[in-house]
Amino acid sequence: MKMVMNKRKKWGKLCVLIVVLMLTATGCEKKFDAAGYVQAVLDLTFQGDITQAKKYSKDATEESLMQMYRDSIDQFVSSNITNEIEMSDTKTSQFAELVSKIFMTMRYNVREAKKTGKGEYEVTVEIQPSDVFVDFQQLLTEDSLKIAQKIKNGEYEGTSEEETTQQILNDIVNHAYELLEVAYMDSQYGEKKSVVLHVKQDKDKEYYIDEDDMDQLIRKILRLDEIQG
């Protein structure tokens, strides 16, 4: 697992799926509730709550919305935690369940929405960043040094190079899960910050949140922007 064996983790472009809920403008534009739309997207992204999303999504069933949410969690785990390592379905599910719990603790408050043009709005979201992934990264760095020392001392003794490698990978995976759980249980929150999301209409008059804005909000609320590669 690269993220454990390296002293620093390089977080690439966040791989949480941006939940793009489409609303077809069938009536007067002023009826569109941009703040409510943003609330629906954030609740689905972090809480797995489809209650509001159902009101804004076009032709989406409860099952498809929940599948969107599960896929976003799985992709986050795959891209930002386990990387390219192969794991059992059970362990993968355990990571996904833990990340879901972490996401549910995110603190955000959708504030005012300001219309800035035809089919365009600015929606301010107040967030309180969590230190869970910053702490997790620090714990991983410390653990990777310990594992590297064990490797140097020859403490992994398999009957073959393949078996020894598997022992190391098992330790990496198991430790990573335990450390993420520790970071989750001990997580704290920083000072409140405001993030502005731009909500726009596309050529088909369907609304969406600017992808870069959403990416930045998630980075800031999880403090991934502070973990440098």
Coordinates of C-alpha atoms in Angstrom, one line a residue:
M1 CA 0.0 0.0 0.0
K2 CA 1.8 3.1 -1.2
M3 CA 0.2 5.5 1.2
V4 CA 1.5 3.6 4.2
M5 CA 5.0 2.9 2.9
N6 CA 5.7 6.4 1.8
K7 CA 6.3 9.1 4.5
R8 CA 3.9 11.4 2.8
K9 CA 0.7 10.7 0.9
K10 CA 0.0 12.5 -2.3
W11 CA -3.7 13.1 -2.5
G12 CA -4.6 13.4 -6.2
K13 CA -7.9 14.9 -7.4
L14 CA -10.5 13.8 -5.0
C15 CA -12.3 10.7 -6.2
V16 CA -15.5 11.1 -4.4
L17 CA -18.1 11.1 -7.1
I18 CA -19.8 14.4 -7.4
V19 CA -23.4 13.6 -7.0
V20 CA -24.9 15.6 -9.8
L21 CA -28.6 16.0 -9.3
M22 CA -30.4 17.3 -12.3
L23 CA -33.5 19.4 -12.1
T24 CA -35.4 20.2 -15.2
A25 CA -36.7 23.8 -15.1
T26 CA -40.3 23.4 -16.0
G27 CA -41.6 26.6 -14.7
C28 CA -40.5 30.1 -13.7
E29 CA -36.8 30.1 -12.8
K30 CA -37.4 31.9 -9.5
K31 CA -39.1 28.8 -8.2
F32 CA -35.7 27.0 -8.1
D33 CA -34.4 26.7 -4.6
A34 CA -30.6 26.8 -5.0
A35 CA -29.9 26.5 -1.3
G36 CA -32.2 23.5 -1.0
Y37 CA -30.6 21.9 -4.0
V38 CA -27.1 22.3 -2.4
Q39 CA -28.4 20.9 0.9
A40 CA -29.8 17.8 -1.0
V41 CA -26.4 17.2 -2.7
L42 CA -24.4 17.6 0.5
D43 CA -26.8 15.4 2.5
L44 CA -26.6 12.6 -0.1
T45 CA -22.8 13.0 -0.4
F46 CA -22.0 12.9 3.3
Q47 CA -25.0 11.4 5.0
G48 CA -26.3 9.0 2.4
D49 CA -29.6 10.7 2.9
I50 CA -31.8 10.7 -0.2
T51 CA -34.8 12.5 1.3
Q52 CA -34.2 15.8 -0.3
A53 CA -32.4 14.4 -3.3
K54 CA -35.5 12.7 -4.5
K55 CA -37.2 16.1 -4.8
Y56 CA -34.5 17.5 -7.1
S57 CA -33.3 14.5 -9.1
K58 CA -34.5 13.8 -12.5
D59 CA -35.8 10.2 -13.2
A60 CA -33.7 8.9 -10.2
T61 CA -35.1 6.1 -8.0
E62 CA -34.3 5.6 -4.4
E63 CA -32.2 2.6 -5.4
S64 CA -30.2 4.5 -7.9
L65 CA -29.5 7.4 -5.5
M66 CA -28.3 5.0 -2.9
Q67 CA -26.1 3.3 -5.4
M68 CA -24.6 6.6 -6.3
Y69 CA -23.7 7.2 -2.7
R70 CA -22.2 3.7 -2.2
D71 CA -20.2 4.0 -5.4
S72 CA -18.8 7.4 -4.2
I73 CA -17.7 5.9 -0.9
D74 CA -16.1 2.8 -2.6
Q75 CA -14.3 5.0 -5.0
F76 CA -13.0 7.3 -2.2
V77 CA -11.7 4.2 -0.4
S78 CA -10.1 2.8 -3.5
S79 CA -8.4 6.0 -4.6
N80 CA -7.5 7.6 -1.3
I81 CA -6.9 4.9 1.2
T82 CA -6.2 1.4 -0.2
N83 CA -4.8 2.5 -3.6
E84 CA -3.9 -0.4 -5.8
I85 CA -3.7 -3.1 -3.1
E86 CA -5.9 -6.1 -3.5
M87 CA -8.1 -6.9 -0.5
S88 CA -10.9 -9.3 0.3
D89 CA -14.4 -8.1 -0.2
T90 CA -14.9 -8.2 3.6
K91 CA -12.0 -5.9 4.3
T92 CA -13.1 -3.5 1.5
S93 CA -16.6 -3.4 3.0
Q94 CA -15.1 -2.7 6.4
F95 CA -13.2 0.3 5.1
A96 CA -16.3 1.6 3.2
E97 CA -18.4 1.3 6.3
L98 CA -15.9 3.2 8.4
V99 CA -15.5 6.0 5.7
S100 CA -19.3 6.3 5.6
K101 CA -19.3 6.8 9.4
I102 CA -16.6 9.4 9.0
F103 CA -18.5 11.3 6.3
M104 CA -21.6 11.3 8.5
T105 CA -19.8 13.3 11.1
M106 CA -19.0 16.2 8.7
R107 CA -20.4 19.5 9.9
Y108 CA -21.8 21.9 7.3
N109 CA -24.6 24.4 7.2
V110 CA -26.0 25.8 4.0
R111 CA -26.5 29.5 4.3
E112 CA -27.9 32.0 1.8
A113 CA -28.2 31.6 -1.9
K114 CA -27.7 34.6 -4.1
K115 CA -28.8 34.8 -7.7
T116 CA -25.9 36.1 -9.9
G117 CA -27.3 35.8 -13.4
K118 CA -29.8 33.9 -15.5
G119 CA -29.7 30.3 -14.3
E120 CA -26.8 31.1 -12.0
Y121 CA -26.5 31.2 -8.2
E122 CA -23.9 31.5 -5.5
V123 CA -24.6 29.4 -2.4
T124 CA -22.6 29.9 0.7
V125 CA -21.9 26.8 2.9
E126 CA -20.4 27.1 6.3
I127 CA -18.2 24.2 7.2
Q128 CA -16.2 23.0 10.2
P129 CA -13.2 21.0 9.0
S130 CA -12.5 17.7 10.6
D131 CA -8.9 16.6 11.4
V132 CA -9.6 12.9 11.0
F133 CA -7.6 12.4 7.8
V134 CA -4.8 14.7 8.9
D135 CA -4.4 12.6 12.0
F136 CA -4.8 9.4 10.0
Q137 CA -1.9 10.5 7.8
Q138 CA 0.3 11.2 10.8
L139 CA -0.5 7.8 12.3
L140 CA 0.3 6.1 8.9
T141 CA 3.6 7.9 8.7
E142 CA 4.6 6.7 12.1
D143 CA 3.4 3.1 11.4
S144 CA 5.2 2.9 8.0
L145 CA 8.5 3.6 9.8
K146 CA 7.8 0.8 12.2
I147 CA 7.0 -1.6 9.4
A148 CA 10.0 -0.6 7.4
Q149 CA 12.2 -1.3 10.5
K150 CA 10.6 -4.7 10.9
I151 CA 11.4 -5.5 7.3
K152 CA 15.0 -4.3 7.8
N153 CA 15.3 -6.5 10.9
G154 CA 14.0 -9.5 9.0
E155 CA 11.0 -10.0 11.3
Y156 CA 8.8 -11.1 8.4
E157 CA 9.7 -14.7 7.7
G158 CA 7.7 -16.4 5.0
T159 CA 8.6 -19.6 3.3
S160 CA 8.8 -17.6 0.0
E161 CA 9.2 -14.0 -1.0
E162 CA 5.5 -14.1 -2.0
E163 CA 4.5 -15.2 1.4
T164 CA 6.7 -12.6 3.1
T165 CA 5.2 -9.9 0.9
Q166 CA 1.7 -11.0 1.8
Q167 CA 2.5 -10.9 5.5
I168 CA 3.7 -7.3 5.1
L169 CA 0.6 -6.3 3.1
N170 CA -1.7 -7.9 5.7
D171 CA 0.0 -5.8 8.4
I172 CA -0.3 -2.7 6.3
V173 CA -4.0 -3.2 5.6
N174 CA -4.9 -4.2 9.2
H175 CA -3.0 -1.4 10.7
A176 CA -4.4 1.1 8.3
Y177 CA -8.0 0.2 9.3
E178 CA -7.1 0.3 13.0
L179 CA -5.4 3.7 12.6
L180 CA -8.3 5.1 10.6
E181 CA -10.7 4.0 13.4
V182 CA -8.5 5.7 16.0
A183 CA -8.4 8.9 14.0
Y184 CA -12.2 8.7 13.6
M185 CA -12.8 8.1 17.3
D186 CA -10.4 11.0 18.3
S187 CA -11.5 13.4 15.6
Q188 CA -11.9 17.1 16.4
Y189 CA -13.1 20.1 14.4
G190 CA -11.4 23.4 13.4
E191 CA -12.8 26.8 13.1
K192 CA -15.8 27.5 10.9
K193 CA -15.1 28.5 7.3
S194 CA -17.2 29.6 4.4
V195 CA -17.2 28.0 1.0
V196 CA -19.0 29.3 -2.0
L197 CA -20.6 26.9 -4.5
H198 CA -21.7 28.0 -7.9
V199 CA -24.9 26.5 -9.1
K200 CA -25.5 26.8 -12.8
Q201 CA -27.9 25.7 -15.6
D202 CA -26.6 23.8 -18.6
K203 CA -27.9 24.1 -22.1
D204 CA -30.7 21.7 -21.3
K205 CA -31.8 24.0 -18.4
E206 CA -30.7 21.4 -15.8
Y207 CA -28.9 22.6 -12.7
Y208 CA -25.6 21.4 -11.4
I209 CA -22.9 22.4 -8.9
D210 CA -19.6 23.4 -10.3
E211 CA -17.4 20.3 -10.0
D212 CA -14.3 22.2 -8.9
D213 CA -16.3 24.0 -6.2
M214 CA -17.6 20.8 -4.9
D215 CA -14.2 19.2 -5.0
Q216 CA -12.7 22.1 -3.0
L217 CA -15.5 21.9 -0.4
I218 CA -14.8 18.2 0.2
R219 CA -11.1 18.8 0.3
K220 CA -11.5 21.6 2.9
I221 CA -14.0 19.9 5.1
L222 CA -11.8 16.8 5.2
R223 CA -8.6 18.9 5.3
L224 CA -7.2 16.9 2.4
D225 CA -5.8 20.2 1.0
E226 CA -3.4 20.3 3.9
I227 CA -1.9 16.9 3.2
Q228 CA 0.9 17.7 0.7
G229 CA 2.6 15.2 -1.6

